[in-house]
Coordinates of N, CA and C in Angstrom, one line a residue:
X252 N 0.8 -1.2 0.0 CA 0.0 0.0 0.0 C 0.9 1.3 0.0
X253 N 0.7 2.3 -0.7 CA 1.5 3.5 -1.0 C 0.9 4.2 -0.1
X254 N 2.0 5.2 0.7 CA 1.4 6.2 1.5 C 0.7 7.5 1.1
X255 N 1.0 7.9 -0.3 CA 0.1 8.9 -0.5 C -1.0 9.1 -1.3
X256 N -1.3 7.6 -1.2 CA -3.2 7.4 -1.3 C -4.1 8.2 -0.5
X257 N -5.2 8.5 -0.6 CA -5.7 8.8 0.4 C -6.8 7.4 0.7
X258 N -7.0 7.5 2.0 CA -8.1 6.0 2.3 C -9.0 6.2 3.3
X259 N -9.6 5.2 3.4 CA -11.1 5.0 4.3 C -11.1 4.0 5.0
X260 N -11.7 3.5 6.3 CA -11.3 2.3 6.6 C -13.0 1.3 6.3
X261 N -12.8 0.6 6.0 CA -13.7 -0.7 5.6 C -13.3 -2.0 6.9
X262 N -14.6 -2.4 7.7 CA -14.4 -3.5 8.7 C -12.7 -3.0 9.8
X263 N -12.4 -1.9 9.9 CA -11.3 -1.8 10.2 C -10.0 -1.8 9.7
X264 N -10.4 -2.0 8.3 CA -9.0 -2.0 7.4 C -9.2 -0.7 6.5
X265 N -7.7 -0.4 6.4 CA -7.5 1.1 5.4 C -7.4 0.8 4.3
X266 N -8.3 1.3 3.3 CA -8.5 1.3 2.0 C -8.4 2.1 1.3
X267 N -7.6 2.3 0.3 CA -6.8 3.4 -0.4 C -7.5 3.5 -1.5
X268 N -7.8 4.9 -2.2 CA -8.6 4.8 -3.3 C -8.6 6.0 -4.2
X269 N -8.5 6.3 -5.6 CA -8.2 6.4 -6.5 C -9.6 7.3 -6.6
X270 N -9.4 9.1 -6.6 CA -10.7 9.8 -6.9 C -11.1 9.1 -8.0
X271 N -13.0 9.1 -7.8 CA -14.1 9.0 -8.6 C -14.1 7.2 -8.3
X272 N -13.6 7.0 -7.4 CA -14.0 5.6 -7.2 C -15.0 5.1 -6.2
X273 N -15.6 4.1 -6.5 CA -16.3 3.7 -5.4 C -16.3 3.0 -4.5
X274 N -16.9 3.1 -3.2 CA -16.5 2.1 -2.1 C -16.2 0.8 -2.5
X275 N -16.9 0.5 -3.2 CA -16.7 -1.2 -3.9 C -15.7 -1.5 -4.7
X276 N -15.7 -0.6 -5.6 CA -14.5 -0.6 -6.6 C -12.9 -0.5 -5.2
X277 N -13.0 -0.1 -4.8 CA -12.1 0.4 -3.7 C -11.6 -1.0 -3.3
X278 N -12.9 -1.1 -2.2 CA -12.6 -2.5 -1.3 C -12.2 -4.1 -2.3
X279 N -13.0 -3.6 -3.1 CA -12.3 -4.9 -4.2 C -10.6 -5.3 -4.8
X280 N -10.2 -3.9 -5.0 CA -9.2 -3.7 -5.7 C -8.2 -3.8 -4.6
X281 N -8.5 -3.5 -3.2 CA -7.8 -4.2 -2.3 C -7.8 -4.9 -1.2
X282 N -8.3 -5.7 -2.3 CA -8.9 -7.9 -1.8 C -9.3 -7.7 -0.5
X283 N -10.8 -6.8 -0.8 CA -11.6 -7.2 0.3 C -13.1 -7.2 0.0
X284 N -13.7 -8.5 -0.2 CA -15.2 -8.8 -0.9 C -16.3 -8.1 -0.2
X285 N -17.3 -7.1 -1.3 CA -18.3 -7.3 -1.1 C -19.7 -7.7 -2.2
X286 N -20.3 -8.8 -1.4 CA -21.1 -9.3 -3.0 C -21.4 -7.8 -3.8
X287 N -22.2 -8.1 -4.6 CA -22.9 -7.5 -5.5 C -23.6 -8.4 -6.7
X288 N -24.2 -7.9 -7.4 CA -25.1 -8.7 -8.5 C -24.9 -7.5 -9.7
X289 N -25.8 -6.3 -9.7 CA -25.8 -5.6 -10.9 C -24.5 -4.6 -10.9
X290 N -23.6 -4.9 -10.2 CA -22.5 -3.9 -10.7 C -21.7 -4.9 -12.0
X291 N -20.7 -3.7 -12.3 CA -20.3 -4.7 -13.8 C -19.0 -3.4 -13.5
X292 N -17.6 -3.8 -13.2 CA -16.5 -3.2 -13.8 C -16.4 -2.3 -14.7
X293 N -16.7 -0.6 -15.4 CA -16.8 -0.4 -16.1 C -18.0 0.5 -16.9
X294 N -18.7 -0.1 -16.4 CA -20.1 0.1 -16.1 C -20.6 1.4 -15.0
X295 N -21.4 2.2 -15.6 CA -21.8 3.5 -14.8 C -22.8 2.1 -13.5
X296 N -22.4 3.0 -12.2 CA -23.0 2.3 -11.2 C -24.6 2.4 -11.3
X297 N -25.0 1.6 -10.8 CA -26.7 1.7 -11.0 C -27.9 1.5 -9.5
X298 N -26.6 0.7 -8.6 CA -27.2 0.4 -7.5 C -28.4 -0.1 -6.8
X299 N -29.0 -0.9 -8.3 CA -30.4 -0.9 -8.0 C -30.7 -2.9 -7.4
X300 N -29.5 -3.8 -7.3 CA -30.1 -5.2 -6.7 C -29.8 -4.8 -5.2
X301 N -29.2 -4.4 -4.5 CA -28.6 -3.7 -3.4 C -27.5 -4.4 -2.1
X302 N -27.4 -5.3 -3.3 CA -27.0 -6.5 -2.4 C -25.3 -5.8 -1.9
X303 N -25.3 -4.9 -2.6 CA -23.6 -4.6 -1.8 C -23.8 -3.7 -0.8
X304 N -24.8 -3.3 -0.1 CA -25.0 -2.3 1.1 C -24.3 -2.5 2.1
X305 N -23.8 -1.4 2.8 CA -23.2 -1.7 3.7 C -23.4 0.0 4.6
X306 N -22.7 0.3 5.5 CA -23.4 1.2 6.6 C -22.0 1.8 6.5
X307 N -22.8 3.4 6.4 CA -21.5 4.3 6.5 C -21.7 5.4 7.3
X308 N -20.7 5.7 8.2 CA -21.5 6.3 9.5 C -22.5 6.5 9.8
X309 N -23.1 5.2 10.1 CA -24.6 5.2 10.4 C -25.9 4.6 9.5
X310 N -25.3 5.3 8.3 CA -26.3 4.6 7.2 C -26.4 4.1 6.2
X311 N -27.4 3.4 6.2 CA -27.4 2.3 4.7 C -27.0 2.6 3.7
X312 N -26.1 2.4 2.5 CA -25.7 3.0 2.0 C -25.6 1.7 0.8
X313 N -25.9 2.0 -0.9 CA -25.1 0.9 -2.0 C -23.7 1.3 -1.6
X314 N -22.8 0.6 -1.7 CA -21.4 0.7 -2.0 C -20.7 0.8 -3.4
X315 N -21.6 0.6 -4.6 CA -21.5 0.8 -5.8 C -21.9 2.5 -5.8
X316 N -22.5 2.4 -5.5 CA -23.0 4.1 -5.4 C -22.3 5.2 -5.0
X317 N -21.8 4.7 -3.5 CA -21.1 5.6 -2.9 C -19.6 5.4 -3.2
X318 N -19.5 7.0 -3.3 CA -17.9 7.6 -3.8 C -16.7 7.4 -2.6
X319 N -16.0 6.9 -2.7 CA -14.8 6.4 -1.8 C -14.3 8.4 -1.2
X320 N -14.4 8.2 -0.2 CA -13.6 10.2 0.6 C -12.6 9.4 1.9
X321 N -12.0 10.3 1.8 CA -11.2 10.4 3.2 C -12.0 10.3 4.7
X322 N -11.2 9.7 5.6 CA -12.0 9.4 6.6 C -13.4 8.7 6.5
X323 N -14.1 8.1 5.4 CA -15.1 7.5 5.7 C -15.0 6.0 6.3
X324 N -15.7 5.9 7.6 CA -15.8 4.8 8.5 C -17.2 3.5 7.8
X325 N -17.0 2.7 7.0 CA -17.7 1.7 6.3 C -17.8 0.6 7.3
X326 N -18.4 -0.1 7.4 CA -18.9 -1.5 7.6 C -19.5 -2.1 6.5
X327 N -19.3 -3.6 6.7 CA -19.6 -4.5 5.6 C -19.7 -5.7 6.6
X328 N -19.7 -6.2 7.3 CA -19.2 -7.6 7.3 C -20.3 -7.6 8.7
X329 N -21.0 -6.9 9.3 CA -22.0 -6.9 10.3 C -23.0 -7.8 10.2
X330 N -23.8 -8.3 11.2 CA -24.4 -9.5 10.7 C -25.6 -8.9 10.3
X331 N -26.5 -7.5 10.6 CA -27.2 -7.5 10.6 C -27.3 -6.9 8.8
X332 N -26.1 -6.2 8.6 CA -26.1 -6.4 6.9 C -26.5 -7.9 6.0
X333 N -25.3 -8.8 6.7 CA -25.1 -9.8 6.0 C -26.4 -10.3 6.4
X334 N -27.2 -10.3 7.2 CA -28.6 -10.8 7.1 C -29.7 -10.3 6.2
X335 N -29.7 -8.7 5.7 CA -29.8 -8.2 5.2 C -29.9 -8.8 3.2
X336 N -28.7 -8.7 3.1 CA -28.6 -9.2 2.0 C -29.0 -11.0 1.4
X337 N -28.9 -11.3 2.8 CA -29.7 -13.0 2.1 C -30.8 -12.8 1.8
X338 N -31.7 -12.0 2.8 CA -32.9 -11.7 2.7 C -33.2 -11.2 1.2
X339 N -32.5 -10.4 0.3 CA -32.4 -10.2 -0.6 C -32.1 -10.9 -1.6
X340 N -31.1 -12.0 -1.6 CA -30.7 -13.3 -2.5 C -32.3 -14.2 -2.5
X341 N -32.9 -14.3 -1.2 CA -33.9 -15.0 -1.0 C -34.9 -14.7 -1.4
X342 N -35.6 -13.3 -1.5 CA -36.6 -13.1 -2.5 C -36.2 -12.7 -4.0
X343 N -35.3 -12.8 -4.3 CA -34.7 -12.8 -5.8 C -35.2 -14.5 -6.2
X344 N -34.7 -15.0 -5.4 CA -35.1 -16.7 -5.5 C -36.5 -16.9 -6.1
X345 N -37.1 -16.3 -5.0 CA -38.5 -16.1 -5.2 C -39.1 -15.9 -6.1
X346 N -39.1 -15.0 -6.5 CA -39.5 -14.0 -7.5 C -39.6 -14.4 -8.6
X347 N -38.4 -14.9 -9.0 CA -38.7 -15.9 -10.6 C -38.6 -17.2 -10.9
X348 N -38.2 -17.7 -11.8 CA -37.4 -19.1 -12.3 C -36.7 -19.5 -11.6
X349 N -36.1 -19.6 -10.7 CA -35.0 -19.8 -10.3 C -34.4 -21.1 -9.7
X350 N -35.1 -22.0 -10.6 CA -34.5 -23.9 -10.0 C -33.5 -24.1 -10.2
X351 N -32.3 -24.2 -9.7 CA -30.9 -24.2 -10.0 C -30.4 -25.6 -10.7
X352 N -31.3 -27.0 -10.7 CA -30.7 -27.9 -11.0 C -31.3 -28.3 -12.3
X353 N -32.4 -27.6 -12.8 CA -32.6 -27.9 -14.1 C -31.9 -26.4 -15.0
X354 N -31.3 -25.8 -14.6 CA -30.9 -24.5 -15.3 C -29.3 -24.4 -16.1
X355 N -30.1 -24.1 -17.2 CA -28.5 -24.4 -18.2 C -27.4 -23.8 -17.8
X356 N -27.6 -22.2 -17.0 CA -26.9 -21.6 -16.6 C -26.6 -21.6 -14.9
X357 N -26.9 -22.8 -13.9 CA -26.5 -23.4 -13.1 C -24.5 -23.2 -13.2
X358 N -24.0 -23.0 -12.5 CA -22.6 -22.8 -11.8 C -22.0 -21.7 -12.9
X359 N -22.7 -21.2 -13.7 CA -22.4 -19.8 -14.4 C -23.0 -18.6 -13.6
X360 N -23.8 -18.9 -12.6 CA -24.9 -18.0 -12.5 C -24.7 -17.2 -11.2
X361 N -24.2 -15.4 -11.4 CA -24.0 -14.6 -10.3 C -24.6 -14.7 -9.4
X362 N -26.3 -15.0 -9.7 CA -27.2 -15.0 -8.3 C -27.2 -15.9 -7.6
X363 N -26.8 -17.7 -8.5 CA -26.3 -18.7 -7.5 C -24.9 -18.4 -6.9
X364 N -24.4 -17.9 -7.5 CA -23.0 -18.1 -6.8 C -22.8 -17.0 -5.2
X365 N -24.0 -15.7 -5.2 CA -23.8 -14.8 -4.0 C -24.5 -15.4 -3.0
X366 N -25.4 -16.4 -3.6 CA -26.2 -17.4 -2.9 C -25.3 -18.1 -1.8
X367 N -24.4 -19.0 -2.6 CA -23.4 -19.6 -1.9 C -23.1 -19.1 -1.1
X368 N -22.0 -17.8 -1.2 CA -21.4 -17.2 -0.4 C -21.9 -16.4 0.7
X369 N -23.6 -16.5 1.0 CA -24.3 -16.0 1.7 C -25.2 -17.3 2.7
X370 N -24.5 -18.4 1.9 CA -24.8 -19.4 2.8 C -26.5 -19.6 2.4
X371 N -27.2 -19.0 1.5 CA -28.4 -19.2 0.6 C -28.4 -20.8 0.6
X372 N -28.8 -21.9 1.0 CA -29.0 -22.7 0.0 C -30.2 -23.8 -0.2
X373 N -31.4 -23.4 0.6 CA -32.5 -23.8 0.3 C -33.9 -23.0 0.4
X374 N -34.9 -22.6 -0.4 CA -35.9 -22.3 -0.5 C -36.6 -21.7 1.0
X375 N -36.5 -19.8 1.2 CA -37.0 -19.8 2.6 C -38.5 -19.0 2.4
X376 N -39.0 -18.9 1.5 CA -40.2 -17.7 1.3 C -40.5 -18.7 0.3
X377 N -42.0 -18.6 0.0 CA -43.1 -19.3 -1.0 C -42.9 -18.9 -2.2
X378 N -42.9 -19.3 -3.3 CA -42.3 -18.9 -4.7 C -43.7 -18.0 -5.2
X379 N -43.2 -17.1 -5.6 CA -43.9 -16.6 -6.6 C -44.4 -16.9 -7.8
X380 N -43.8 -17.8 -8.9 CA -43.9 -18.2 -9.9 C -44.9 -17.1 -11.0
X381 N -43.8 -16.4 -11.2 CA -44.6 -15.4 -12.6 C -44.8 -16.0 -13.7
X382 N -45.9 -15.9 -14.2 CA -45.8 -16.4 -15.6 C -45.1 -15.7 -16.9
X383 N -44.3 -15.4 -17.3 CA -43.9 -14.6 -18.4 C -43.2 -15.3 -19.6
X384 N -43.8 -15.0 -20.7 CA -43.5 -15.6 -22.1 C -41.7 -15.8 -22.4
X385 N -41.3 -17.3 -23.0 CA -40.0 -16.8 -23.6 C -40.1 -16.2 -24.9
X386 N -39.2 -15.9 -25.4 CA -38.6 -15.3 -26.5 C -37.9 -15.7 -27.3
X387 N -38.9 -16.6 -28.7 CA -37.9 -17.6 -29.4 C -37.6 -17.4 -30.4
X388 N -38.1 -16.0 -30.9 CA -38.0 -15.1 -32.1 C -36.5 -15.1 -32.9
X389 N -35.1 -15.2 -32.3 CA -34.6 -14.7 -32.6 C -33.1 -16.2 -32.9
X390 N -32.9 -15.8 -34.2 CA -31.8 -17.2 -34.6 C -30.7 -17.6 -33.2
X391 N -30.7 -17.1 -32.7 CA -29.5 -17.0 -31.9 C -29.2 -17.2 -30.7
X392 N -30.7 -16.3 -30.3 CA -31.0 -16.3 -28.6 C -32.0 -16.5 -28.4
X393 N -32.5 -17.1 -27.2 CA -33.5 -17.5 -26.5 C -33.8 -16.4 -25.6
X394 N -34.8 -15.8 -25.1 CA -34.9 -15.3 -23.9 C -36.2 -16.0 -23.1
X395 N -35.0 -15.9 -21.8 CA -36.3 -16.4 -20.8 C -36.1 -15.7 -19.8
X396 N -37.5 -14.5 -19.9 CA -38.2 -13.7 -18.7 C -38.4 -13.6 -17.7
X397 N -38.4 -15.1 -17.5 CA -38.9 -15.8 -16.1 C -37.5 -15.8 -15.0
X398 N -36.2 -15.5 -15.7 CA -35.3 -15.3 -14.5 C -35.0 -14.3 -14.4
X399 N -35.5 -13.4 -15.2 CA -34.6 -11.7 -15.0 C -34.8 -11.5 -13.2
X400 N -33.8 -10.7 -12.6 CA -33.5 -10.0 -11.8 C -34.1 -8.4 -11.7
X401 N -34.0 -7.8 -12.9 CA -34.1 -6.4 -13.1 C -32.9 -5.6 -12.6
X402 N -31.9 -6.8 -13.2 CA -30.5 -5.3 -12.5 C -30.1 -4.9 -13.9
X403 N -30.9 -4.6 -14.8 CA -30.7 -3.7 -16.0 C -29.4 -3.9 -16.8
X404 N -28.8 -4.9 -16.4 CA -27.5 -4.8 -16.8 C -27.5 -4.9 -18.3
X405 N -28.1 -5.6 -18.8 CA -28.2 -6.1 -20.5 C -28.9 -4.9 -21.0
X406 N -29.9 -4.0 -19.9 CA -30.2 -2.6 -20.8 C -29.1 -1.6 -20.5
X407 N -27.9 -1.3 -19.8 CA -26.9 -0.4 -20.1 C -25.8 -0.6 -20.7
X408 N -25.6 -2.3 -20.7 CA -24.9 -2.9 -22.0 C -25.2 -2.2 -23.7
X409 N -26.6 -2.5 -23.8 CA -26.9 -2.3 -24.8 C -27.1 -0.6 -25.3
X410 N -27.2 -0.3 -24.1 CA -27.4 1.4 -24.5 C -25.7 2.0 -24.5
X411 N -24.9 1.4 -23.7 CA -23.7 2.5 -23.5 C -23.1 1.5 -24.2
X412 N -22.6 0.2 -24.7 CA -21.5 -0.3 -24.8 C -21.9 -0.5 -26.5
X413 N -23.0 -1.2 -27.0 CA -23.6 -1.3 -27.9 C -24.1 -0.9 -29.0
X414 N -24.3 0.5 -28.0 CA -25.2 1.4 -28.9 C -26.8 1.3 -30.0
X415 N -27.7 0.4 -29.0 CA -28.5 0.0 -29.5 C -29.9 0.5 -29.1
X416 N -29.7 0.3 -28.1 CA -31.2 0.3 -26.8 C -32.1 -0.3 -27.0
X417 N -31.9 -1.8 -27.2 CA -33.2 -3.1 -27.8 C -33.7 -3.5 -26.1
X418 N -33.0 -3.1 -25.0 CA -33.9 -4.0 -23.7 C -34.1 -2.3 -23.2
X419 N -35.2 -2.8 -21.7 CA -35.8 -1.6 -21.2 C -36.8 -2.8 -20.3
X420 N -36.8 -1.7 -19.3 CA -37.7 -2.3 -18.2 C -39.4 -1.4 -18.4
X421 N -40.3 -2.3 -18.1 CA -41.4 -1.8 -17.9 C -42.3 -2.2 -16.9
X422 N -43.0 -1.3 -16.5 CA -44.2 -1.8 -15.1 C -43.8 -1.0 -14.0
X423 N -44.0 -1.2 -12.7 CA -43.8 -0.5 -12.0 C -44.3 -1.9 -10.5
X424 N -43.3 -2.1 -9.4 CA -43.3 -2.8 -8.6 C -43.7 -4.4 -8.9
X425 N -44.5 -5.2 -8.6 CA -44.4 -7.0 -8.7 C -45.0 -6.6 -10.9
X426 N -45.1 -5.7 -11.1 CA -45.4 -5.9 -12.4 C -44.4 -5.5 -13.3
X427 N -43.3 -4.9 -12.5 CA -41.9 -4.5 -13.8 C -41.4 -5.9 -14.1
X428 N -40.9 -5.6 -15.6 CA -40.3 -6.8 -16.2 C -39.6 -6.3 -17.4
X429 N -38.5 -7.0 -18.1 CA -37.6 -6.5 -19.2 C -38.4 -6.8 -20.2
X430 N -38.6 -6.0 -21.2 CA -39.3 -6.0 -22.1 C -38.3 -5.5 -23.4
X431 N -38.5 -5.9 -24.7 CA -37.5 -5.9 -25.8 C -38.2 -4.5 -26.7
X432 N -37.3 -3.8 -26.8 CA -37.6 -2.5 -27.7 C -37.8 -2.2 -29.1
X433 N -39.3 -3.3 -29.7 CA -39.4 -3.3 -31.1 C -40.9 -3.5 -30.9
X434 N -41.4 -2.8 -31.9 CA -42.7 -2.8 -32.1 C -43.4 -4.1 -31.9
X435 N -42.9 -5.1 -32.0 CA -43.2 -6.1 -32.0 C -43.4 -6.5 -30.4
X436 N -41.7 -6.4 -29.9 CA -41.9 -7.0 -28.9 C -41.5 -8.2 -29.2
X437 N -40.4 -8.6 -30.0 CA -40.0 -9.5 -30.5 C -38.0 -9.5 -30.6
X438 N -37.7 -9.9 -29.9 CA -36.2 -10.2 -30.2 C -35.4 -10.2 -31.7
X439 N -36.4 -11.0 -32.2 CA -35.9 -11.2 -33.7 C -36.3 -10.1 -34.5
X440 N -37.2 -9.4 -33.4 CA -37.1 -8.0 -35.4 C -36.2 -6.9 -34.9
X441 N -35.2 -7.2 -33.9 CA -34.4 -6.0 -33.6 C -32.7 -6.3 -34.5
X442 N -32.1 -5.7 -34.2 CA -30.3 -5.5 -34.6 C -29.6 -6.4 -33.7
X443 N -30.4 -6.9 -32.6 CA -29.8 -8.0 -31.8 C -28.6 -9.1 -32.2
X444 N -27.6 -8.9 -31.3 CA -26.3 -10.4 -32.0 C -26.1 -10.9 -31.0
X445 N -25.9 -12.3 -31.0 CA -25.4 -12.8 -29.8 C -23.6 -12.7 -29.6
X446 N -23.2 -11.6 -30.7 CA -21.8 -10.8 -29.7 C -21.9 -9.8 -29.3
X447 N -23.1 -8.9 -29.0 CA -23.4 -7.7 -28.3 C -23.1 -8.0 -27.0
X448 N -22.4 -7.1 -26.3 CA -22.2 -6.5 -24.8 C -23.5 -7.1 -24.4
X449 N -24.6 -7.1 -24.6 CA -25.8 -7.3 -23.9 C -26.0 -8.7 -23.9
X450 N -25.7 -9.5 -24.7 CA -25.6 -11.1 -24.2 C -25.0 -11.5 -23.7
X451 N -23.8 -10.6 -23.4 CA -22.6 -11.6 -22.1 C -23.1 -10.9 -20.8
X452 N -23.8 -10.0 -20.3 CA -23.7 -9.3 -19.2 C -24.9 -10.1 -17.9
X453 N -25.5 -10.9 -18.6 CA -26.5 -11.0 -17.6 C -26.1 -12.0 -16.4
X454 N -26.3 -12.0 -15.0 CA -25.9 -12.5 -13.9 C -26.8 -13.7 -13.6
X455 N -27.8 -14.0 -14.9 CA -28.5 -15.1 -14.1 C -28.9 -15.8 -16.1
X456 N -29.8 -16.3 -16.1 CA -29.8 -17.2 -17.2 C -31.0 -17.0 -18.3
X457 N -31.0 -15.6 -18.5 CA -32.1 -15.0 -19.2 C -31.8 -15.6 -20.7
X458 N -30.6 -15.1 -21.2 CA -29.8 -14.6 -22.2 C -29.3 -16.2 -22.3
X459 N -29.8 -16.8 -23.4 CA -29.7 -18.6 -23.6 C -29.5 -18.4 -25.5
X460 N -28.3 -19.2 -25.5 CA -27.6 -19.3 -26.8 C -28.3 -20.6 -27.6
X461 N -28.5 -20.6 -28.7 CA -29.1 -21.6 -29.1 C -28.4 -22.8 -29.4
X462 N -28.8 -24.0 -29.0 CA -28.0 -25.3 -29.5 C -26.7 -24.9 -28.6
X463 N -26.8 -24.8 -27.2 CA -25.3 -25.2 -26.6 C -25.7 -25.7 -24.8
X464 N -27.0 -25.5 -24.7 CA -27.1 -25.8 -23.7 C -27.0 -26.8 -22.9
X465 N -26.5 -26.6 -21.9 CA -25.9 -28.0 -21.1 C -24.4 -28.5 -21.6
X466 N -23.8 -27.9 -22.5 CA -22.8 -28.4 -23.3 C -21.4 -28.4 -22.7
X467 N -21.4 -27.3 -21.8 CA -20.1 -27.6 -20.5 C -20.2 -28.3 -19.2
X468 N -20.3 -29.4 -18.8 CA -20.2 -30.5 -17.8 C -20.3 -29.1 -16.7
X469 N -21.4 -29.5 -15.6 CA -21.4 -29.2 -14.3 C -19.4 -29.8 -13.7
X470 N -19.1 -28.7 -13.0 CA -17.7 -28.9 -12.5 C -16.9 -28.4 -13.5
X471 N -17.4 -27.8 -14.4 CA -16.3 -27.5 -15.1 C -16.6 -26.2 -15.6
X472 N -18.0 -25.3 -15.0 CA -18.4 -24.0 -14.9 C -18.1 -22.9 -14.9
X473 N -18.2 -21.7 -15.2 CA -17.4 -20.6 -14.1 C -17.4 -20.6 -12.7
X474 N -18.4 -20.7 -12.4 CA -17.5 -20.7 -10.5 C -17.8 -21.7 -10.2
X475 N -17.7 -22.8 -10.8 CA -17.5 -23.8 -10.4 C -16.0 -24.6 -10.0
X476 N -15.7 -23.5 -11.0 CA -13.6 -23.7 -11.2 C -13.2 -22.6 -10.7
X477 N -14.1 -21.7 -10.5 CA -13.2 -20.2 -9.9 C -14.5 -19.7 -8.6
X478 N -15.0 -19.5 -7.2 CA -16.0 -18.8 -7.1 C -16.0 -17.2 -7.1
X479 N -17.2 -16.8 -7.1 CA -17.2 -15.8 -7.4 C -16.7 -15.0 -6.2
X480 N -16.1 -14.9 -5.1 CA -15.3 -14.1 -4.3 C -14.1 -14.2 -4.9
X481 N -13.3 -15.0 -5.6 CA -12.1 -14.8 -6.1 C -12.3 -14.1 -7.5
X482 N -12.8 -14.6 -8.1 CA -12.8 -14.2 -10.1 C -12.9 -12.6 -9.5
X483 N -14.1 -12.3 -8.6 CA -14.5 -10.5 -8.6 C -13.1 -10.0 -7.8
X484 N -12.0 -10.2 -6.9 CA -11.0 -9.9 -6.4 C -9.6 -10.2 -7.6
X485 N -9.9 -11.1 -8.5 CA -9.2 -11.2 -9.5 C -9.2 -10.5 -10.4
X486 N -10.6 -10.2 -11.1 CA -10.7 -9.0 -11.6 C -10.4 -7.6 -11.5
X487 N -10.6 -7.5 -10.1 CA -10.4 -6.2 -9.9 C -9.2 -5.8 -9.9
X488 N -8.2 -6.7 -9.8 CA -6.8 -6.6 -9.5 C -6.0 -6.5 -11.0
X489 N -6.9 -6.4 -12.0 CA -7.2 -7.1 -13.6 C -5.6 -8.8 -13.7
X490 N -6.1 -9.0 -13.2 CA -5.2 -10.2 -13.4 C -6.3 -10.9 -14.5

């Protein structure tokens, strides 16, 4: 650690940080975990799954959100956070699709994997089971509705990295859902590719490639070979 950083202490540790950065970006970059779901390296922060909250003098706070300053006193690691946030892995569970042993995207999958690491691992709230249409319009990709999250990430993929704006959220509370930006309402009548920024970004298993599913052996996954507290500390480190 270089002394003429300026830093903040996180759980008691000094964290040195780099203006316009954020608590997270911060604490990551010097290998110290906090989950997250809709943040993305790179990516303007959005702060909207909230699972990286943590308390900054006093208050609740995204850590994606908040800007790393001098002297700021963070917690993370408190139980009543970390209770906090299962509670939030747990109605995510809820909420949609989310059977992890029939799912192509099983041990690829951000929301299983913060699951793990939150100690998530059986069914605590009654499923909601939404009904929402897939999307089979399109040569390439499949979409299935029924897992989205709503952490927007495939819609600022597609708007900032892309330059497209084919996803968007619509509704408002148990009725928002990702919805496709063509008159149709159809995947296939957009400019959509399955090498757009917006098909690699999703944290759960909306975004389904045609003809490969199942095709990489369980155990031989992304975090299945790496978990997601290391790859995101790996990353950050850009190794």
């Amino acid at each position: 650690m270089t002394t003429d950083r300026r830093t903040f202490t996180l759980d008691g540790h000094d964290i040195p940080f780099d203006e316009g950065q954020s608590v997270l970006d911060a604490a990551l970059a010097a290998g110290l975990f906090i989950p997250f779901l809709c943040h993305k390296p790179g990516y303007e922060a959005h702060g909207s799954c909230r699972v990286c909250m943590v308390r900054v003098g006093g208050r609740w706070q995204a850590s994606c959100t908040t800007s790393a300053a001098p002297g700021l006193e963070v917690e993370s690691t408190a139980e009543d956070l970390v209770a906090m946030r299962r509670d939030i892995v747990q109605f995510l569970f809820t909420e949609g699709n989310h059977f992890c042993p029939s799912c192509e995207a099983s041990g690829s999958c951000t929301l299983q994997a913060v699951g793990y690491e939150l100690g998530v691992t059986t069914p605590h709230y009654p499923p909601f089971s939404p009904t929402r249409p897939l999307d089979a319009s399109h040569p390439e990709m499949i979409l299935d509705f029924n897992r989205c999250i709503l952490c927007e990430l495939c819609v600022r993929a597609s708007a900032q990295v892309d330059r497209k704006n084919i996803f968007a959220l619509s509704g408002r509370g148990p009725t928002k859902h990702l919805v496709v930006s063509a008159e149709s309402g159809r995947l296939g009548d957009t400019s959509f590719s399955a090498d757009d920024a917006a098909a690699q970004v999703c944290p759960v298993g909306v975004f389904l490639p045609r003809g490969q599913g199942f095709r990489t052996p369980l155990g031989a996954r992304k975090f299945d070979v790496e978990p997601l507290r290391i790859a995101a500390l790996r990353q950050a480190d850009g190794t």
